[in-house]
Short mmCIF file of C-alpha atoms in Angstrom, two decimals:
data_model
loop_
_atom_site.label_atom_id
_atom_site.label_comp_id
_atom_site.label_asym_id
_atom_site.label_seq_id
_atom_site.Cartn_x
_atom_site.Cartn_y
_atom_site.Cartn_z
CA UNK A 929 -1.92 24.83 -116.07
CA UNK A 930 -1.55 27.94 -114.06
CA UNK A 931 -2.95 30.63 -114.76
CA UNK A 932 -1.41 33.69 -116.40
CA UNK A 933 -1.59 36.83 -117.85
CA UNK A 934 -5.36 37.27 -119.03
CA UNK A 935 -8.37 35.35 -119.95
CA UNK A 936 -9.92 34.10 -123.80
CA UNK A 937 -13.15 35.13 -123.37
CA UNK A 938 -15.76 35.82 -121.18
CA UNK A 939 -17.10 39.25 -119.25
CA UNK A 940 -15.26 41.33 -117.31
CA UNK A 941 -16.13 41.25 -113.96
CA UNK A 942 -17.09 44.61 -111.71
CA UNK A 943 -14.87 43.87 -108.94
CA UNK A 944 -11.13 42.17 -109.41
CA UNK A 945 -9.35 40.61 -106.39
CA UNK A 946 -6.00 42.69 -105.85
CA UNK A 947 -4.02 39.30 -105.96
CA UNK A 948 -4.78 35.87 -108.01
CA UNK A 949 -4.04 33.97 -110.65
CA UNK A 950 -2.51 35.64 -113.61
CA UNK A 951 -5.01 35.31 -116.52
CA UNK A 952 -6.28 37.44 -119.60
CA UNK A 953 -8.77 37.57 -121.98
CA UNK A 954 -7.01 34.66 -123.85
CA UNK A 955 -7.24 31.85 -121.11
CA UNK A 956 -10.40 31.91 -119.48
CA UNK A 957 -13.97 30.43 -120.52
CA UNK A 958 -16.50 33.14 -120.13
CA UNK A 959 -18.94 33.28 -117.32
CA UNK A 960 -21.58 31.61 -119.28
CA UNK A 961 -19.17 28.38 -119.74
CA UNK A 962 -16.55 27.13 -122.70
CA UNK A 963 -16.48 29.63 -125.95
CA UNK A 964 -18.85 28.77 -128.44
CA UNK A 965 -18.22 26.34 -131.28
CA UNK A 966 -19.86 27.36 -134.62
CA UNK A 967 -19.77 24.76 -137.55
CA UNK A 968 -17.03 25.70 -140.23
CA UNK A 969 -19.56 25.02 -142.77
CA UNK A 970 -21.46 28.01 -141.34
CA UNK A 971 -18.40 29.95 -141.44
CA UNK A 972 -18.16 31.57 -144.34
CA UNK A 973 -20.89 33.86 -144.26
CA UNK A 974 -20.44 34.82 -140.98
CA UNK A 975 -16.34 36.22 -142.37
CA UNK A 976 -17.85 38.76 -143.87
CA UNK A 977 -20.71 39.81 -142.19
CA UNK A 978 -19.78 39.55 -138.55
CA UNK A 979 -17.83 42.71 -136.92
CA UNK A 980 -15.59 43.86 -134.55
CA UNK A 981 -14.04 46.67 -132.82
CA UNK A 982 -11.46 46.45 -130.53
CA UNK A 983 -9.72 49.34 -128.66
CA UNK A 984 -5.96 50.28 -126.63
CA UNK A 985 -5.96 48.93 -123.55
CA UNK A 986 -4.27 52.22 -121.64
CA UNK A 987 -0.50 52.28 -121.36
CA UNK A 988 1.29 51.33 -118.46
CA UNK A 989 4.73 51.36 -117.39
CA UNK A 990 7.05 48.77 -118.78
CA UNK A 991 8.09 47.52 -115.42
CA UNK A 992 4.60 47.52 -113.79
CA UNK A 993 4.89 43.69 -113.01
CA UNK A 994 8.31 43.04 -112.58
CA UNK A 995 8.78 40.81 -109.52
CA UNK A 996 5.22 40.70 -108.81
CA UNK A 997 5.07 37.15 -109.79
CA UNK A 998 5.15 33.75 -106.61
CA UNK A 999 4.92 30.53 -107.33
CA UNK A 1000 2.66 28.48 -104.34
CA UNK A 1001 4.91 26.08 -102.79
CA UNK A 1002 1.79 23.69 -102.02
CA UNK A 1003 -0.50 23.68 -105.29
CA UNK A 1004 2.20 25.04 -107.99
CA UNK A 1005 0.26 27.79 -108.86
CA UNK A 1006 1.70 31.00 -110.48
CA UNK A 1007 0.10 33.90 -109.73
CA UNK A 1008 0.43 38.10 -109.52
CA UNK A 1009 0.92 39.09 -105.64
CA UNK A 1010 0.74 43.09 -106.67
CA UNK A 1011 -2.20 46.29 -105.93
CA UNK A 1012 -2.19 46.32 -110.07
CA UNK A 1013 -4.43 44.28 -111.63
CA UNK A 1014 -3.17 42.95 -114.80
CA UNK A 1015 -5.53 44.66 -117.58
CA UNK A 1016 -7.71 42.23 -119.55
CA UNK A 1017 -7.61 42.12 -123.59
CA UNK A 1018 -8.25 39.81 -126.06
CA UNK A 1019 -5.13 40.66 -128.81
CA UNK A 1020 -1.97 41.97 -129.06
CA UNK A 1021 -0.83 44.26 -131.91
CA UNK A 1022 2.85 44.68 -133.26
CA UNK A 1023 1.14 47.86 -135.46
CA UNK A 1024 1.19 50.99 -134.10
CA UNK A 1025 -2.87 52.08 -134.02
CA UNK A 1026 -5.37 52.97 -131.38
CA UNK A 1027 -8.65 51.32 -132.67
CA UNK A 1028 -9.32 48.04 -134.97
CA UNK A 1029 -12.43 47.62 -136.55
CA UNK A 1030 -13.51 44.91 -139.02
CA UNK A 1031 -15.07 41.94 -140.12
CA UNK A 1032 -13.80 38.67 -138.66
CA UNK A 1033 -11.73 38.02 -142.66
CA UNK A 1034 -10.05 40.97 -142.55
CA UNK A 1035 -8.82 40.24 -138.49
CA UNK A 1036 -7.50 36.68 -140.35
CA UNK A 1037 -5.67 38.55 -143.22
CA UNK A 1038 -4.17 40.80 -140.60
CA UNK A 1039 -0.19 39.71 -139.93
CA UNK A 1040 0.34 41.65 -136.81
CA UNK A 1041 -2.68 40.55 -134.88
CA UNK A 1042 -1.42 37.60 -132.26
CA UNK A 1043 -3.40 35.88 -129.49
CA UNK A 1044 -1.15 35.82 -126.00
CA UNK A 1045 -0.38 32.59 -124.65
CA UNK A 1046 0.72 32.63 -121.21
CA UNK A 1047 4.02 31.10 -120.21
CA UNK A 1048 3.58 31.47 -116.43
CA UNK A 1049 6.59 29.23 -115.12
CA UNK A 1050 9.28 31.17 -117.04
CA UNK A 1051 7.32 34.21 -116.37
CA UNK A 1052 8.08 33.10 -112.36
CA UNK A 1053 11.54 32.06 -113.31
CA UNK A 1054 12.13 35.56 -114.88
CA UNK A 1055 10.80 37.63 -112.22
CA UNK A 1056 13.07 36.27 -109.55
CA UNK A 1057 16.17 36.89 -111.96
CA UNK A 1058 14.93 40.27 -111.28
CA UNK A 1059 14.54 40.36 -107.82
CA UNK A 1060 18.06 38.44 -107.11
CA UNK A 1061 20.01 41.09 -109.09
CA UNK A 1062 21.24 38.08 -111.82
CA UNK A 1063 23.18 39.16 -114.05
CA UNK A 1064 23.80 36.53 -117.45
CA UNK A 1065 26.37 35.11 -118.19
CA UNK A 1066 25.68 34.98 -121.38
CA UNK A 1067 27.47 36.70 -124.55
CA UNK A 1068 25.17 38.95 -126.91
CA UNK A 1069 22.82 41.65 -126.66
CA UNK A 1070 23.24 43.22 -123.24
CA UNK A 1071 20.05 45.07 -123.27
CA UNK A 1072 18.62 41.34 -123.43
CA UNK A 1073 20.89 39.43 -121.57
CA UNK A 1074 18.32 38.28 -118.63
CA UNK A 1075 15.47 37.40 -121.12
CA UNK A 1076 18.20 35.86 -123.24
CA UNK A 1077 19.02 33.64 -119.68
CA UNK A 1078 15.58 33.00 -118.96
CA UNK A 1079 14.35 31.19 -122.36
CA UNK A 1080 17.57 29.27 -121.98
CA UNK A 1081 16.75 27.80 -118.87
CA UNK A 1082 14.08 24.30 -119.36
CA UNK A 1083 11.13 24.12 -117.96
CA UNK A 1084 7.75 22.98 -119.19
CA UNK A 1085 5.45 26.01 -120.63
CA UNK A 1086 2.43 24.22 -121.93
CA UNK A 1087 -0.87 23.42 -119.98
CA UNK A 1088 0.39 20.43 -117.72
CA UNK A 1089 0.13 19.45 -114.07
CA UNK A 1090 3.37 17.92 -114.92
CA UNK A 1091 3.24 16.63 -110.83
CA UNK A 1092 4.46 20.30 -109.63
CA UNK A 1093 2.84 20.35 -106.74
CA UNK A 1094 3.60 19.51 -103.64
CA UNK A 1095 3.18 16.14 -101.94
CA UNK A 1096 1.72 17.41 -98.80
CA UNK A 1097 -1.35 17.99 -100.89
CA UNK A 1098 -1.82 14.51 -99.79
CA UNK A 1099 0.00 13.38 -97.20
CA UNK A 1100 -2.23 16.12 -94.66
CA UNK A 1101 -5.01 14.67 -95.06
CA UNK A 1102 -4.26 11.11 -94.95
CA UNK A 1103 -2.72 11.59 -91.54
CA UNK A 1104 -6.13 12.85 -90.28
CA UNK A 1105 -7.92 9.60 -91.70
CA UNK A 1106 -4.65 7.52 -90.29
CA UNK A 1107 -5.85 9.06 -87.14
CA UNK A 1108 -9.18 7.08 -87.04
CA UNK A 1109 -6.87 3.58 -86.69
CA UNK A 1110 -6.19 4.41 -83.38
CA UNK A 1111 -2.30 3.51 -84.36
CA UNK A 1112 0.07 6.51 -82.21
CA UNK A 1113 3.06 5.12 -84.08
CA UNK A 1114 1.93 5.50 -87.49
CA UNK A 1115 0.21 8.77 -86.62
CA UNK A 1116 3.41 10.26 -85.01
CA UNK A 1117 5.30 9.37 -88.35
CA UNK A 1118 2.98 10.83 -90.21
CA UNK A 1119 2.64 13.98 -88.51
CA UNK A 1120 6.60 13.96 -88.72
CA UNK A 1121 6.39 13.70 -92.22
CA UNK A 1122 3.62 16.17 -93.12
CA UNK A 1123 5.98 18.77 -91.37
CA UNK A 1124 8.76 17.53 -93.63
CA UNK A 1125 7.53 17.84 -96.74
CA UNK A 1126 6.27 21.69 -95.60
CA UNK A 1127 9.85 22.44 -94.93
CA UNK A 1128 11.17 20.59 -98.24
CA UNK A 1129 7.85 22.53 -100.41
CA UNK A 1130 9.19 26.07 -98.85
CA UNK A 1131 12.71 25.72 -99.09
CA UNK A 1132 12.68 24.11 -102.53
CA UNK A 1133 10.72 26.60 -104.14
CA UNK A 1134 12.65 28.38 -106.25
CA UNK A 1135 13.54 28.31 -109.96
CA UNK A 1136 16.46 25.95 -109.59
CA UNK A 1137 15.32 23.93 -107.15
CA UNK A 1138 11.14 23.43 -107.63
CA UNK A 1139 11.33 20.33 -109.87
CA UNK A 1140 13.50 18.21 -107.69
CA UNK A 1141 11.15 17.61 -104.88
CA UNK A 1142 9.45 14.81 -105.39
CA UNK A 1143 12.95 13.53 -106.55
CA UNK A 1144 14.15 14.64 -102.34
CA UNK A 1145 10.89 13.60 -100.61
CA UNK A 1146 10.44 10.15 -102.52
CA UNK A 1147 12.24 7.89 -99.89
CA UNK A 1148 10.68 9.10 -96.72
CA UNK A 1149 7.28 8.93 -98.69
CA UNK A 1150 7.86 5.37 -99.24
CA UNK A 1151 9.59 4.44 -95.60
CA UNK A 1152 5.85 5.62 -94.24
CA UNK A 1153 4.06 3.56 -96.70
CA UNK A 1154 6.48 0.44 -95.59
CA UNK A 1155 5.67 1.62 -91.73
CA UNK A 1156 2.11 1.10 -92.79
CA UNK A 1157 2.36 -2.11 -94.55
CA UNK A 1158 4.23 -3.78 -91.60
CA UNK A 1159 1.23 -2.34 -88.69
CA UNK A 1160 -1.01 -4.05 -90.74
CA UNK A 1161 -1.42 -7.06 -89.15
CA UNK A 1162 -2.26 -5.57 -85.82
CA UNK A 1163 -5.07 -3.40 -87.20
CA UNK A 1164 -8.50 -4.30 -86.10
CA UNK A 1165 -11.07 -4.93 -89.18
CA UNK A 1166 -12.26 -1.15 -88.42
CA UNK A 1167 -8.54 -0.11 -88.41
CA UNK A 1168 -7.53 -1.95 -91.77
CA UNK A 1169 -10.24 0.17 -93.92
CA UNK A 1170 -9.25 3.51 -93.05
CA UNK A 1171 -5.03 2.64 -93.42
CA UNK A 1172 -6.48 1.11 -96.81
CA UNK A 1173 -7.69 4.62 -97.73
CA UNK A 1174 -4.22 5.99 -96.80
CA UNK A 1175 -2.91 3.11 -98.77
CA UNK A 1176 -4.80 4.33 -102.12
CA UNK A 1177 -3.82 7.74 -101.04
CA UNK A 1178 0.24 7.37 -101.09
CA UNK A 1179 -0.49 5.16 -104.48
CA UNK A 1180 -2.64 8.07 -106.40
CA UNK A 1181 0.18 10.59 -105.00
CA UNK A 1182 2.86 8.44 -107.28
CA UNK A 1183 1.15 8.17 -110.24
CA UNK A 1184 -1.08 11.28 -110.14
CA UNK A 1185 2.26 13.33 -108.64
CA UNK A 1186 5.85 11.51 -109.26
CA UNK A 1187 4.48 9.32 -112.46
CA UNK A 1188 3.34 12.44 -114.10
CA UNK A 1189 6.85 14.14 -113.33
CA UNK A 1190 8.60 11.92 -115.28
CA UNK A 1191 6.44 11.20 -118.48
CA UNK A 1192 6.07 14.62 -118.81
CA UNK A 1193 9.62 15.55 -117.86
CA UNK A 1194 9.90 15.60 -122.26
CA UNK A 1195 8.55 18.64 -122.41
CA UNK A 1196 11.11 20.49 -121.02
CA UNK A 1197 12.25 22.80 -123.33
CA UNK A 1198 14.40 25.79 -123.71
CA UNK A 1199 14.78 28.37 -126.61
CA UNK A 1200 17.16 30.25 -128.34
CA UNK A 1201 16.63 34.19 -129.54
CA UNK A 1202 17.21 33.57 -133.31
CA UNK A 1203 16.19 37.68 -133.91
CA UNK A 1204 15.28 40.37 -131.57
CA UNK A 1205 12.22 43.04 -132.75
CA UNK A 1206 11.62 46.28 -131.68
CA UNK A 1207 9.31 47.06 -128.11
CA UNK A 1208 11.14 43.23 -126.99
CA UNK A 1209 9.46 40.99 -129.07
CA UNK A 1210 11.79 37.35 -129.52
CA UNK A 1211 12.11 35.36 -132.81
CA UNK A 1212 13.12 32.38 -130.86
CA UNK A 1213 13.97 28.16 -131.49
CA UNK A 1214 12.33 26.00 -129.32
CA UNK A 1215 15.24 22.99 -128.01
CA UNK A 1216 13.32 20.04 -126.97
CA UNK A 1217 10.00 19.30 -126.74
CA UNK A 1218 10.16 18.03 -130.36
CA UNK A 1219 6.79 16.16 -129.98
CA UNK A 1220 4.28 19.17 -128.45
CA UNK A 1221 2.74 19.73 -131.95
CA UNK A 1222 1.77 16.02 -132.19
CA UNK A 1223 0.02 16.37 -128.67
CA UNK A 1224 -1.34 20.27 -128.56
CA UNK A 1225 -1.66 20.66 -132.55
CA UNK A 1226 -0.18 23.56 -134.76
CA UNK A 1227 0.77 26.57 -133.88
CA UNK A 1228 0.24 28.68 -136.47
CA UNK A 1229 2.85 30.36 -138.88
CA UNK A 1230 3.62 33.83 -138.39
CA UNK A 1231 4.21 36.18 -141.78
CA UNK A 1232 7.85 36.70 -143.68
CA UNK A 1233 7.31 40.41 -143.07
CA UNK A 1234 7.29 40.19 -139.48
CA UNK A 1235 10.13 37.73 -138.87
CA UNK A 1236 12.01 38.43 -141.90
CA UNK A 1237 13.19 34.45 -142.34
CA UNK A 1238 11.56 32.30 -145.43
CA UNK A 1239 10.44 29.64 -143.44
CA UNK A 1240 8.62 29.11 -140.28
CA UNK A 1241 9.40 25.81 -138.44
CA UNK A 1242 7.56 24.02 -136.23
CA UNK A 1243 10.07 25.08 -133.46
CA UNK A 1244 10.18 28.46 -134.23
CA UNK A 1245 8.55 30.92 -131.70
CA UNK A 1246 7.28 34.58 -131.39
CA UNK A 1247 7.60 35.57 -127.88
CA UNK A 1248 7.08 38.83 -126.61
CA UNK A 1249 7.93 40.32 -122.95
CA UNK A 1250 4.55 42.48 -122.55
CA UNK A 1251 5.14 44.99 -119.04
CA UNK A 1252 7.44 42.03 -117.59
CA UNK A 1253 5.10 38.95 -118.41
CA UNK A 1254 6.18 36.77 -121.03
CA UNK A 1255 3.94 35.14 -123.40
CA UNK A 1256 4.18 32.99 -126.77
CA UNK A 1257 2.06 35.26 -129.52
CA UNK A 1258 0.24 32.89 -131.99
CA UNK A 1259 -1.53 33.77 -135.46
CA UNK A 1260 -5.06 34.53 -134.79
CA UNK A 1261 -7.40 31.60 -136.02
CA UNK A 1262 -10.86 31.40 -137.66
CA UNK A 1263 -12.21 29.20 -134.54
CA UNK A 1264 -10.94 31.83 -131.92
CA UNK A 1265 -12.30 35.30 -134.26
CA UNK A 1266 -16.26 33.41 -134.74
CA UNK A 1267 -16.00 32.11 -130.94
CA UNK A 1268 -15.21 35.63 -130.28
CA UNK A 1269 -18.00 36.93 -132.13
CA UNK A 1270 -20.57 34.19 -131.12
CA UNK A 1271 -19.84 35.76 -127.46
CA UNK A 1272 -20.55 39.32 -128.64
CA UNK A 1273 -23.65 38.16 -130.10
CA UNK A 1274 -24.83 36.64 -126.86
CA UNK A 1275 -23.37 38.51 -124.01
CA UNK A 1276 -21.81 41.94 -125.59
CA UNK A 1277 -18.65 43.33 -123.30
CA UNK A 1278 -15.86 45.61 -124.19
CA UNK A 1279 -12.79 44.34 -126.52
CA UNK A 1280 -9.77 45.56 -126.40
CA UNK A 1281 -6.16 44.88 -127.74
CA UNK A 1282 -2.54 45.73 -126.16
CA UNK A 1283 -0.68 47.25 -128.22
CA UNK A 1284 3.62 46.23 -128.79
CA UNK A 1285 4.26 48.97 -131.05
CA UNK A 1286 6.72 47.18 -132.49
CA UNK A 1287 6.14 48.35 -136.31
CA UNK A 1288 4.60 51.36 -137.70
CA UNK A 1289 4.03 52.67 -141.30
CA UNK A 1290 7.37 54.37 -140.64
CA UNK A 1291 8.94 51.06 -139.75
CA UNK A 1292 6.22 48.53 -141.24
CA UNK A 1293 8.62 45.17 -142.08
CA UNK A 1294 10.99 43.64 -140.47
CA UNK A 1295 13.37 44.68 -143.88
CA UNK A 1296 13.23 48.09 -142.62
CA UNK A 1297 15.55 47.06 -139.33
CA UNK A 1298 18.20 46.21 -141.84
CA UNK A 1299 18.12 49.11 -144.30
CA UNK A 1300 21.17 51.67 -143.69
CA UNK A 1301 20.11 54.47 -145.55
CA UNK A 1302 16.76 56.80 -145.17
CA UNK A 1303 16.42 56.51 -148.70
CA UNK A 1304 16.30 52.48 -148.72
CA UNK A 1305 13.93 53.18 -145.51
CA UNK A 1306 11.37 55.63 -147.74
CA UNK A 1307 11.83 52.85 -150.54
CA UNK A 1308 10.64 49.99 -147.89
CA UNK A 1309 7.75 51.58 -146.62
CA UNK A 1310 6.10 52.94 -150.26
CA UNK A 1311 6.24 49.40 -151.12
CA UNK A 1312 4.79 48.32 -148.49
CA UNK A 1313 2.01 50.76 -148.25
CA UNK A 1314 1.20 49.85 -151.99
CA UNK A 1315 0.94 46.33 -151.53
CA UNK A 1316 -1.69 46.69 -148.95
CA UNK A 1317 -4.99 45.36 -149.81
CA UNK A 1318 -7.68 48.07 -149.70
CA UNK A 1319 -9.69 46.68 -146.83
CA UNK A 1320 -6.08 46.29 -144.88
CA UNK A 1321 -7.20 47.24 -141.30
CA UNK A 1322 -3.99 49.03 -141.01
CA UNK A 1323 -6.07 51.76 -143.51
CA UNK A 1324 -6.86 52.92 -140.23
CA UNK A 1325 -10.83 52.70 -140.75
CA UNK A 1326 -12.22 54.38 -137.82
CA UNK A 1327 -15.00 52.62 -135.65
CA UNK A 1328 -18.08 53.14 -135.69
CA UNK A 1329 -19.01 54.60 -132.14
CA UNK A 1330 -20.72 51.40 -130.59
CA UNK A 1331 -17.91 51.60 -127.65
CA UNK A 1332 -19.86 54.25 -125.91
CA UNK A 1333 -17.29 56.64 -123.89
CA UNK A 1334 -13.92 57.21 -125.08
CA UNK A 1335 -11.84 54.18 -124.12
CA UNK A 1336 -8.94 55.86 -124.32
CA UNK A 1337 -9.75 57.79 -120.67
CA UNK A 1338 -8.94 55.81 -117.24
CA UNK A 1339 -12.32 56.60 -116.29
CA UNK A 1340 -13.70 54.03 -118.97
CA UNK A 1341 -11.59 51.08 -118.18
CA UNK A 1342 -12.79 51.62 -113.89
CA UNK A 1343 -16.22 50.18 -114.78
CA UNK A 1344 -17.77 47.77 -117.17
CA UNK A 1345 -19.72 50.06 -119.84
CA UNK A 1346 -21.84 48.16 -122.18
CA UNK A 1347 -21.98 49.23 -125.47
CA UNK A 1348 -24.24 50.42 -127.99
CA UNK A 1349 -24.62 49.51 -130.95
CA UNK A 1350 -25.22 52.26 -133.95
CA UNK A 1351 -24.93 52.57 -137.74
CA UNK A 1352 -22.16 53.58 -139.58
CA UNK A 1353 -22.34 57.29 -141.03
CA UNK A 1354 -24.07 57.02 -144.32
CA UNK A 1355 -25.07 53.30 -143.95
CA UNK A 1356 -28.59 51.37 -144.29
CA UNK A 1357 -30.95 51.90 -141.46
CA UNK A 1358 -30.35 49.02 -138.80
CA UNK A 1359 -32.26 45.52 -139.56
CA UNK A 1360 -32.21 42.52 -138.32
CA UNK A 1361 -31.75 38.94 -140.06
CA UNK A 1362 -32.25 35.84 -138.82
CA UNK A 1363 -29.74 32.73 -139.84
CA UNK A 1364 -28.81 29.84 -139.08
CA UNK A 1365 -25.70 30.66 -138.59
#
């Protein structure tokens, strides 16, 4: 899949290139390979003693990103062509806090901590809205008309090839190898078709365009295989082995590229904004699709308080437009909070969350965004603040000072600090156990 927005896991490195791949701390393995699995059996111990603190990542402008996004016409790829580098975190908040600090069950118990999931593609397909002026079409919420026109357009978002790249990928090289046959006819169509498909992979890359190439190159793709098969007979033995390698090569093009393209043409999808939150976060209904689950597994179900609906189906989304990138936010799990701690265990680094601001303990529930009087609004939020469990995170416990400088300065986020670790005010002097764990 491409790419996008910020990476799983892994350490942060000292020197980012100004233009790549989108990623995040949710996406990438670390450095030292995939995250760590540790045995669920194992797992319960390690809820209660293992801890984390995670801090802001520092604000930037809401329309940082917008139209920084391209799309390579040759591999596919979506990444950021801007000076910014998109800031690395691990979480994103829809509280209103600074610092989180905790042991991995109360992260779990936690409603308004998501993990971002990239969705590159419509990401791409959003940006150049932006950049050609669109204006939707569609009736509704003006202030969220071109998301709104974006999530209805399909494409595929999950991690799929899906045959979007571009045929040339193959067709250059074969012509090199065709070369080595000593045939000037079949190299002079290939070299006429190589510059073909770069004109076709240019002009076609665009939002509306993009998945039809294959469908446009397919028949002079197939004329030079047909050139091929009919200079056959005059090819030496010598000759015959190399045009069999370009052989192979126009069939793994077909099924790796245009076979691919249409089995996975189901999971094209497009979604509906069911409910609009605060700091443009999307309750949304996936159309199509109707089989991902099967293949990528659940989801997750995100908390009545938050969406304010009953029940969460399997084709309900929460999607969230974070500084112009959009990206599905899913429940965190106990598999991604202990792979996150195995990580710190090994190979400590900075963690840190972005924050949506979307509710606050002046606006905690999605019930408040329907109340109509400030007295209904008080009622809301004392409820709410008594129903909170007295470990809540949202308590606002304050971390202990293992982050070393403040994170909140610019200064701190230039370099890769590593922290140190110290004991809470008032706590045990520092020991350590060995597990098994």
């Amino acid at each position: 899949m491409t790419r996008l927005l910020a990476a799983r896991g892994g350490s942060q490195d000292a020197a980012k290139p100004e233009a790549g791949p989108m990623r995040n701390n949710f996406t990438e393995d670390s450095a030292q390979g995939s995250r760590r699995v540790v045995h669920r059996r194992h797992s319960d111990g390690i809820m209660e003693i293992g801890r984390l603190s995670f801090s802001h990542v520092p604000k930037q402008d809401g329309n940082t990103y917008m139209g920084r996004t391209q799309r390579s016409c040759i591999t596919g790829e979506i990444f950021v062509a801007s000076r910014y580098n998109w800031p690395s975190f691990d979480l994103a908040d829809l509280f209103t806090r600074e610092h989180i600090h905790g042991c991995l069950r109360q992260f779990l118990e936690d409603n308004y901590l998501f993990f971002p999931v990239p969705m590159p593609y419509r990401t791409w397909i959003y940006h150049e809205a932006f950049l050609d002026n669109k204006v939707s079409s569609i009736n509704g919420n003006p202030e969220h008309a071109m998301v709104q026109d974006v999530l209805g357009t399909r494409c595929i978002d999950v991690d799929v090839a899906a045959g979007r790249w571009s045929p040339i990928m193959c067709y250059a090289p074969m012509v090199l190898i065709l070369c080595l046959t000593g045939d000037m006819v079949g190299v002079g169509v290939g070299i006429v078709l190589v510059l073909f498909l770069w004109f076709m992979s240019v002009n076609m890359n665009t939002p509306v365009l993009y998945c039809y190439l294959r469908i446009a190159t397919l028949p002079m793709r197939l004329a030079f295989g047909g050139i091929l098969g009919l200079q056959w007979a005059s090819y030496s033995a010598f000759a015959q082995f190399f045009a069999a390698m370009v052989l192979l090569g126009i069939l793994l093009d077909l099924i790796r590229g245009d076979l691919q393209e249409l089995l996975c043409f189901r999971m094209n999808c497009s979604y509906e904004i069911v409910k609009a939150l605060p700091e443009r976060v999307f309750i949304c209904r996936r159309h199509g699709a109707s089989h991902l689950e099967h293949r990528f597994g659940w989801r997750g179900r995100v908390a009545e308080s938050i969406t304010g609906l009953g029940a969460w189906n399997k084709d309900f989304y929460l999607i969230a437009d974070i500084n112009g990138m959009l990206a599905e936010l899913r429940p965190v799990r106990m598999e991604d909070m202990l792979g996150i701690h195995a990580e710190q265990c090994e190979q400590p680094r900075i963690l840190s969350f972005m924050g949506l601001k979307s509710f606050s303990f002046n606006c905690p529930t999605s019930g408040c965004l329907d109340v109509t009087t400030q007295a209904e609004l008080t009622e809301v939020c004392k409820k709410f603040k008594q129903s909170l469990p007295p470990d809540s995170l949202l308590h606002g416990e304050e971390p202990d000072r293992c982050m070393g400088p403040d994170s909140s300065t610019s200064d701190f986020w230039s370099e890769a600090a590593q922290p140190k670790v110290q004991s809470p005010i008032g706590a045990a002097p520092a020991m350590v156990i060995e597990t098994d764990f």
